[in-house]
Tab-separated table of C-alpha atoms in Angstrom:
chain	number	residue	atom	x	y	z
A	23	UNK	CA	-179.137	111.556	99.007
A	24	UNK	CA	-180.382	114.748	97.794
A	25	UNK	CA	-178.342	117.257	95.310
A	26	UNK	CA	-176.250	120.016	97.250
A	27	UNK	CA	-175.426	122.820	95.987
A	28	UNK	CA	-172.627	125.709	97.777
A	29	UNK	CA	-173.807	129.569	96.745
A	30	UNK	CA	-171.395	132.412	98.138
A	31	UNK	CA	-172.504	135.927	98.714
A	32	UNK	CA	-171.508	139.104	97.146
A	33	UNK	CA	-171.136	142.789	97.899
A	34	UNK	CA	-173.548	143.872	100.507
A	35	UNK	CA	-173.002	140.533	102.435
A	36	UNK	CA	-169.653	142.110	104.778
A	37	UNK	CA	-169.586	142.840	108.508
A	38	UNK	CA	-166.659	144.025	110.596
A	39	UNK	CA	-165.489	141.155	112.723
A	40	UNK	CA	-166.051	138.475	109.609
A	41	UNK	CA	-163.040	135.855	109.456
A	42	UNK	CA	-162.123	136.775	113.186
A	43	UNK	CA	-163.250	133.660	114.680
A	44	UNK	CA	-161.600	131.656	112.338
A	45	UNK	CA	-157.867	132.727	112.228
A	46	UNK	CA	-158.639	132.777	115.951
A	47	UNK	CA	-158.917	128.876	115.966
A	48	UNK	CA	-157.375	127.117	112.505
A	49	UNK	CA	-154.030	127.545	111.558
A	50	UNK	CA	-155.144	127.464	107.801
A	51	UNK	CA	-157.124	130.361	108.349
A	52	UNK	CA	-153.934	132.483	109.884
A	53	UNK	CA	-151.880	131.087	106.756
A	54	UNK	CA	-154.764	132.112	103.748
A	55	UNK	CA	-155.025	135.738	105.367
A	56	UNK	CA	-150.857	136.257	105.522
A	57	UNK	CA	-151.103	134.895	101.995
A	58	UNK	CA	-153.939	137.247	101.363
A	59	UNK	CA	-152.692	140.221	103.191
A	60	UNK	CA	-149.750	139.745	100.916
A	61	UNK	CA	-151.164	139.470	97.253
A	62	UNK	CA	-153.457	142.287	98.542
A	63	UNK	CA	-150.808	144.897	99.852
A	64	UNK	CA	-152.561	145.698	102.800
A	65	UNK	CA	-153.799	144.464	106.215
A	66	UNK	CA	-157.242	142.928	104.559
A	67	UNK	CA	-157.376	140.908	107.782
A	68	UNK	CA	-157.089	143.385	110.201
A	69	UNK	CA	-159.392	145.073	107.894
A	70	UNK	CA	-162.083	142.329	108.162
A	71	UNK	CA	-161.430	141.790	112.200
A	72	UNK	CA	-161.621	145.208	113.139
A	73	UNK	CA	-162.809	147.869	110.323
A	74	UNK	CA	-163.466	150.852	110.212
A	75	UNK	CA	-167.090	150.126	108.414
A	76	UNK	CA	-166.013	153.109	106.130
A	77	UNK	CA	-162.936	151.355	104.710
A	78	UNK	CA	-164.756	147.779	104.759
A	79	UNK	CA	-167.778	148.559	102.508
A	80	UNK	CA	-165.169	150.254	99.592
A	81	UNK	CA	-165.150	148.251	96.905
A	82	UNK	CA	-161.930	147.694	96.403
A	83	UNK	CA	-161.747	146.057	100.027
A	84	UNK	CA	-164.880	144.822	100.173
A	85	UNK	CA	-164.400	141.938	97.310
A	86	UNK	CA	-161.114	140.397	98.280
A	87	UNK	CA	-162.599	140.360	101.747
A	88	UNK	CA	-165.506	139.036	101.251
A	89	UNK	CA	-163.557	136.427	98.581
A	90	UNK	CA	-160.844	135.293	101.058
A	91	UNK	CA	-163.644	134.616	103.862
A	92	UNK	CA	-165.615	132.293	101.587
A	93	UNK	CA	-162.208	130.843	100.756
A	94	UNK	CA	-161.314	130.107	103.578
A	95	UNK	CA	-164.493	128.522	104.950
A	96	UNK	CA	-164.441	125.397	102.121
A	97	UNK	CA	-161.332	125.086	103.046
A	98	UNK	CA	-162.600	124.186	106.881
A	99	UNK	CA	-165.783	122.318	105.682
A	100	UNK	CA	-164.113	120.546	102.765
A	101	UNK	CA	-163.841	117.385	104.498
A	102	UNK	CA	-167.132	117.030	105.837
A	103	UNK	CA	-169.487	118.308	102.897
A	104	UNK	CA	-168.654	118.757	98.692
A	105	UNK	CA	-171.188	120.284	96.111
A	106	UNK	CA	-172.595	118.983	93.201
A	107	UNK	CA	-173.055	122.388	91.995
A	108	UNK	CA	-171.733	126.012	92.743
A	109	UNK	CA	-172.951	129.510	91.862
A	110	UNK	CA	-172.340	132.753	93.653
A	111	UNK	CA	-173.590	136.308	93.178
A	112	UNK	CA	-171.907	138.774	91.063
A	113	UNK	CA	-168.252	138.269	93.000
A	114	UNK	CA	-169.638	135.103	94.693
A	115	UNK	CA	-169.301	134.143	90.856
A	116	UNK	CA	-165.874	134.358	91.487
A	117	UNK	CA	-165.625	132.410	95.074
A	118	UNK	CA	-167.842	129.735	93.018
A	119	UNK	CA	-165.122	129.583	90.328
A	120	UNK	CA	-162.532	128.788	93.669
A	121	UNK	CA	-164.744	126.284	95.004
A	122	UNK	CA	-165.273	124.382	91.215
A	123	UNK	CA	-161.518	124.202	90.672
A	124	UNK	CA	-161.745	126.076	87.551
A	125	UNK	CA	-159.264	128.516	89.065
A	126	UNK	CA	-156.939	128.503	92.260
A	127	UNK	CA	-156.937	130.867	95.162
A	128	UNK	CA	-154.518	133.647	94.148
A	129	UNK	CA	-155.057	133.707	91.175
A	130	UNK	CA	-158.898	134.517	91.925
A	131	UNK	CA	-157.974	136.653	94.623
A	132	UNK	CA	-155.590	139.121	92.014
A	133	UNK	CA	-158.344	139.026	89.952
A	134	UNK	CA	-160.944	140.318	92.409
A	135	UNK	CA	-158.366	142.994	93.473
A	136	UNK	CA	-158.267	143.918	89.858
A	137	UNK	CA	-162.433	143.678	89.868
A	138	UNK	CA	-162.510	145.756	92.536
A	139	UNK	CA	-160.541	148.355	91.646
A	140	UNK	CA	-161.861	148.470	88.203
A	141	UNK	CA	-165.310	149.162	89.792
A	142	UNK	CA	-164.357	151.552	92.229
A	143	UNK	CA	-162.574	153.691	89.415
A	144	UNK	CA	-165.877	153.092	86.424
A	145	UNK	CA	-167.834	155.099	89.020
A	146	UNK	CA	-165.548	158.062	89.549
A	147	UNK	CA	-165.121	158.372	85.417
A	148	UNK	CA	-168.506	158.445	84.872
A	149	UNK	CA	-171.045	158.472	88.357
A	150	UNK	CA	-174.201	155.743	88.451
A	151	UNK	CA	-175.847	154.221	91.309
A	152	UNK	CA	-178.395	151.062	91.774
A	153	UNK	CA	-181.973	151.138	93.959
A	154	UNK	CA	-184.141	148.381	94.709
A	155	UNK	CA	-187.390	148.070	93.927
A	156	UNK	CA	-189.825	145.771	95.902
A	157	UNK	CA	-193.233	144.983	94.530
A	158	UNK	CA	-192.821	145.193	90.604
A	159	UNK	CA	-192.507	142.156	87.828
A	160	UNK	CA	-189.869	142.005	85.120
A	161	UNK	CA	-192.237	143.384	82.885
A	162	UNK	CA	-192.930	146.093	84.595
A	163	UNK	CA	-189.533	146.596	85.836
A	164	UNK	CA	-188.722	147.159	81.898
A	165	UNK	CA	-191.701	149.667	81.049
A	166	UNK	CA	-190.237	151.629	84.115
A	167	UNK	CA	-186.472	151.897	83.086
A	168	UNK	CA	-187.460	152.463	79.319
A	169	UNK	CA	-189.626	155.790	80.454
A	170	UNK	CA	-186.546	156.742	82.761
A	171	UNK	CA	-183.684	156.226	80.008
A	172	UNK	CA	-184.122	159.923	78.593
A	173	UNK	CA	-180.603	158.980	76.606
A	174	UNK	CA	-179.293	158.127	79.451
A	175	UNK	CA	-178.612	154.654	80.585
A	176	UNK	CA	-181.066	153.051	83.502
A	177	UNK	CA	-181.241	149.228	83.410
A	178	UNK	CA	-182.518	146.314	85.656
A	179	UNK	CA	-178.885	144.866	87.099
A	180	UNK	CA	-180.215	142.292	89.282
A	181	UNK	CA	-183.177	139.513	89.490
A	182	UNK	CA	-183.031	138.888	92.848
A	183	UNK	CA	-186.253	136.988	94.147
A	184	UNK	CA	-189.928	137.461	92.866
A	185	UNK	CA	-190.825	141.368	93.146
A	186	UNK	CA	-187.180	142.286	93.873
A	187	UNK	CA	-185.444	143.416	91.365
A	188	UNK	CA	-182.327	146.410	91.603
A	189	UNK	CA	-181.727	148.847	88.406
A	190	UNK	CA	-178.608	150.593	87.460
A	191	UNK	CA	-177.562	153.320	85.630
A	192	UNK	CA	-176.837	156.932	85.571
A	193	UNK	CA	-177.692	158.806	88.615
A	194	UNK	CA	-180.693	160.993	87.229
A	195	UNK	CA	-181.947	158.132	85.217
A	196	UNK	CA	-181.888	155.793	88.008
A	197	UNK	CA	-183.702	158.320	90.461
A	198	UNK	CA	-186.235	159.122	87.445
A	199	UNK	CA	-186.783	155.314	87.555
A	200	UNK	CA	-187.108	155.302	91.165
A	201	UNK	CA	-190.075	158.073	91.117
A	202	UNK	CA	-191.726	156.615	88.450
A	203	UNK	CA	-192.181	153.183	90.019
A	204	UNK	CA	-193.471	154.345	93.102
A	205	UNK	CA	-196.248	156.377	91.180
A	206	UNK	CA	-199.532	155.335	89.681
A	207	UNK	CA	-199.719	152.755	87.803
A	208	UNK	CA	-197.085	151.006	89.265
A	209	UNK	CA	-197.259	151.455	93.097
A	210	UNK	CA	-194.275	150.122	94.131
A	211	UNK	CA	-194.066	148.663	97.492
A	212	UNK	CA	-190.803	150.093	98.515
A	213	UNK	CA	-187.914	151.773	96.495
A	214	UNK	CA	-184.522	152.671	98.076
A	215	UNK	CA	-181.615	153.888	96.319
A	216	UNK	CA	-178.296	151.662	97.744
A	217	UNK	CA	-175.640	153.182	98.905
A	218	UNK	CA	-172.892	151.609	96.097
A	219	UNK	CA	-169.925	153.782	94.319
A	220	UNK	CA	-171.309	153.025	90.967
A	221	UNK	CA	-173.738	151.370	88.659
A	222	UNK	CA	-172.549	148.138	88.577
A	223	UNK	CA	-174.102	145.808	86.156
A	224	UNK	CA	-175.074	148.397	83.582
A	225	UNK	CA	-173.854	149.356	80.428
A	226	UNK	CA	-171.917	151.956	82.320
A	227	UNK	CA	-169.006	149.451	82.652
A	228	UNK	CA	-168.084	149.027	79.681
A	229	UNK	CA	-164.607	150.267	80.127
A	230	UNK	CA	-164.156	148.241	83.184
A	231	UNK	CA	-165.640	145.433	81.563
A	232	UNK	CA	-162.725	145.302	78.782
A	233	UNK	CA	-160.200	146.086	80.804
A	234	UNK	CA	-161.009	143.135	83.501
A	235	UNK	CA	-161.505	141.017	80.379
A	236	UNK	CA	-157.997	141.768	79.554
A	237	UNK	CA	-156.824	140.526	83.387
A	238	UNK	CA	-159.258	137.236	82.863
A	239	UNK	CA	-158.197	136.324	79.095
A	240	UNK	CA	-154.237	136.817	81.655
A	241	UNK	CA	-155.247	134.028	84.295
A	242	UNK	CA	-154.807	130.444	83.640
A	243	UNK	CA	-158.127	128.878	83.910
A	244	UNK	CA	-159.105	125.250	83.583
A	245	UNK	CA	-162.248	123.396	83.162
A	246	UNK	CA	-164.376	122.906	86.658
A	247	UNK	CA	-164.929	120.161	88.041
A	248	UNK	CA	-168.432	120.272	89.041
A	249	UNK	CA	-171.151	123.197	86.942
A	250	UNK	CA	-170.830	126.361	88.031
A	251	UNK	CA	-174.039	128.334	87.569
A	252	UNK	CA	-173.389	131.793	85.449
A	253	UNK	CA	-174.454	135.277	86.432
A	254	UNK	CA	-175.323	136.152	83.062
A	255	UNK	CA	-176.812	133.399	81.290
A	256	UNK	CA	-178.425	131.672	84.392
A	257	UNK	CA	-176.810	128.689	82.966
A	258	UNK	CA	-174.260	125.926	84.277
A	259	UNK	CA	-170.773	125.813	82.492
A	260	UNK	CA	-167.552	123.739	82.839
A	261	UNK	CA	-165.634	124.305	79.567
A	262	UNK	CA	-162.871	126.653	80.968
A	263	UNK	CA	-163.872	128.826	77.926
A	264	UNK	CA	-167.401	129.216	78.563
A	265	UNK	CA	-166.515	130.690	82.578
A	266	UNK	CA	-164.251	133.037	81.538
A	267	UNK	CA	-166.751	134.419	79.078
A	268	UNK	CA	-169.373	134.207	81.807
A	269	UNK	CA	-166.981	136.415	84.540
A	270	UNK	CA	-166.461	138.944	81.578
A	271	UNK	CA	-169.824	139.441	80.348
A	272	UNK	CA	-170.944	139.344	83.891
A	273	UNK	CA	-170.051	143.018	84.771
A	274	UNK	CA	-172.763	144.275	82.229
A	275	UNK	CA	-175.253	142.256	82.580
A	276	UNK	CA	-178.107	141.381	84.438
A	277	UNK	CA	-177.689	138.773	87.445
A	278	UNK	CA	-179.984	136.661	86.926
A	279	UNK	CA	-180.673	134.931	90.460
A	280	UNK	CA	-183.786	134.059	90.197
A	281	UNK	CA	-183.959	132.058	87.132
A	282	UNK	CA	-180.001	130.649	87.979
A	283	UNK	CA	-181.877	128.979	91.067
A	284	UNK	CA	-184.543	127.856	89.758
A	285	UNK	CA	-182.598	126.506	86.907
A	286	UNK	CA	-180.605	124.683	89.825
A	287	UNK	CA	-183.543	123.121	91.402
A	288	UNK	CA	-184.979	122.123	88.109
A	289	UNK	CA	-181.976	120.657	86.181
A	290	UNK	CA	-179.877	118.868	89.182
A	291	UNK	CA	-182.575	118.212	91.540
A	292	UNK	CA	-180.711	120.368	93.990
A	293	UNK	CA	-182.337	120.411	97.457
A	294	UNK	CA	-180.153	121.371	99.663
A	295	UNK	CA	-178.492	125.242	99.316
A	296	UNK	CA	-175.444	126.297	101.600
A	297	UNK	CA	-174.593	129.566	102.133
A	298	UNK	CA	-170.662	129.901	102.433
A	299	UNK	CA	-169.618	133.125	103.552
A	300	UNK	CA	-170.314	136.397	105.765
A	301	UNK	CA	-174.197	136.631	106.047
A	302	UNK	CA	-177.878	135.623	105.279
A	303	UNK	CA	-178.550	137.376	102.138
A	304	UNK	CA	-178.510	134.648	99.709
A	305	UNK	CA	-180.085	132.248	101.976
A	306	UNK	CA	-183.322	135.168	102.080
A	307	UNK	CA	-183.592	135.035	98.215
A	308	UNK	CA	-183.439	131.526	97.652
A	309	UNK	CA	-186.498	131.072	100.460
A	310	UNK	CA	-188.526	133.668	98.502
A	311	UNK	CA	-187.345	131.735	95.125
A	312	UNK	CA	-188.572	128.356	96.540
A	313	UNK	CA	-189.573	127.580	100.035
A	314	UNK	CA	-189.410	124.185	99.692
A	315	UNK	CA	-185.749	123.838	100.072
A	316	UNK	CA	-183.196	123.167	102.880
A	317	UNK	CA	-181.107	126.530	103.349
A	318	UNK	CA	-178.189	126.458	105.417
A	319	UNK	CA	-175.685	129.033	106.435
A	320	UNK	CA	-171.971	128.764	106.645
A	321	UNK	CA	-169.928	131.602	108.257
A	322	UNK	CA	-168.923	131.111	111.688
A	323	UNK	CA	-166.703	128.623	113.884
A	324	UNK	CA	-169.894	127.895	115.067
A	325	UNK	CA	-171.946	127.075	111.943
A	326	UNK	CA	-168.959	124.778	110.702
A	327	UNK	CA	-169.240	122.694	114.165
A	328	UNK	CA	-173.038	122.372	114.273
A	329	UNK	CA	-172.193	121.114	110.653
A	330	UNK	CA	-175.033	118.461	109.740
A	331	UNK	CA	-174.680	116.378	106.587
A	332	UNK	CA	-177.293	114.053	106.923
């Protein structure tokens, strides 16, 4: 039987309406989102079910959401399909960590409250944003971001898929990026500034970076149970130790998709990739990574009925 592996989606991946179905149907689902609403202090549900789009794409409600949906979907498909092998992007990391054992539910969730909040405050101390960038290599990618810097800070904060790569940083240096990649010699095929509340994955959280290490070094974790594939190193770890290092470099570092799925395919033999949560995103990359995988999405009542584990 071939190697599966469960990836859950990040920031970016939330809709309005996500999780409705659900509670809707399974009594578990009502019972994680009371649980939730409570560690939370606010109606992240009704949130999820019903909006506004404004409050749901803040980043201090967009994580927990996001978390608890994930959550809540292994908990529906747990007795029809396991993992060998978990990662998740930048907070998917997080959900991955859930899935893996290596932590429990509320404890994950207080610590994606704390992540969230964290972020949302780095970018009102000091301002940053992230674009993509379509079209370029790594190398490239670097030249660009090293003529940008000017002493300020403008850095590549995600590897997403061959030729798509976001950078992070201070707001001029990040637009200075932008215009240079999408001039001669480069050519970039598209660049688009992203509509985030700061430059997460940058050297420009630093502060939160410490302070959330502070709220991780807190949390009692324990070794996983199966590898969970990190963020930062593109590695798989199970030595409680090693993940909570991983979560806490995270924040400043590069996330290194590409390579972590490729690493995936190449060390387990994985062949199979299911995406558990709100949305395609993940699903998109890995297809561009390597078409010749099964992808699979996991976010609806629906989905978890037409559930085939052959």
């Amino acid at each position: 039987m071939s190697k599966i592996a469960f990836v859950f989606p990040g920031q970016g991946s939330q809709t309005v309406g996500m999780g409705k179905d659900l509670y809707d149907n399974y009594e578990i689902a009502k019972k994680i989102y009371a649980q939730a609403d409570e560690i939370m202090g606010l109606p992240l549900s009704t949130i999820s079910f019903e909006g506004p789009v404004e409050l749901l794409t803040q980043t201090h409600i967009t994580q927990p959401a996001l978390f608890v949906h994930s959550y809540i979907l292994t908990q529906l498909i747990g007795d029809k399909l396991t993992a060998n092998s978990t990662a998740g992007h930048s907070l998917g990391e997080y959900s991955a960590n859930v899935y893996a054992q290596s932590i429990n539910f509320e404890e994950g969730l207080r610590l994606v409250k704390r992540r969230g909040e964290l972020m949302k405050e780095s970018g009102v101390i000091r301002p940053g944003t992230m674009a993509a960038v379509i079209g370029l290599n790594e190398e490239q990618i670097d030249l660009v971001c090293k003529e940008a810097r000017e002493h300020q800070i403008v850095q590549p904060a995600n590897y997403n898929a061959p030729g798509q790569v976001v950078i992070s940083g201070d707001v001029e240096a990040v637009r200075r990026a932008m215009a240079i990649a999408k001039a001669e010699p480069y050519n970039s095929k598209m660049v688009k500034e992203l509509q985030v509340s700061g430059a997460f994955h940058s050297e420009l959280m630093v502060t939160s970076s410490e302070e959330l290490r502070v709220a991780i070094f807190e949390t009692p974790f324990k070794d996983a149970l199966i590898p969970v594939y990190s963020n930062a190193e593109a590695e798989p770890f199970q030595m409680k130790s090693a993940i909570m290092n991983s979560l806490f470099r995270q924040l400043m570092s590069s996330v290194k998709w590409m390579q972590l799925i490729t690493n995936m395919i190449n060390d387990l033999n994985v062949k199979r990739f299911y995406e558990i949560g709100s949305g395609k995103v993940l699903t998109g990359l890995i297809k561009r990574i390597n078409p010749e995988v099964e992808l699979y999405n996991i976010g609806t009542i629906d989905d978890i009925k037409n559930l085939s584990v052959e």
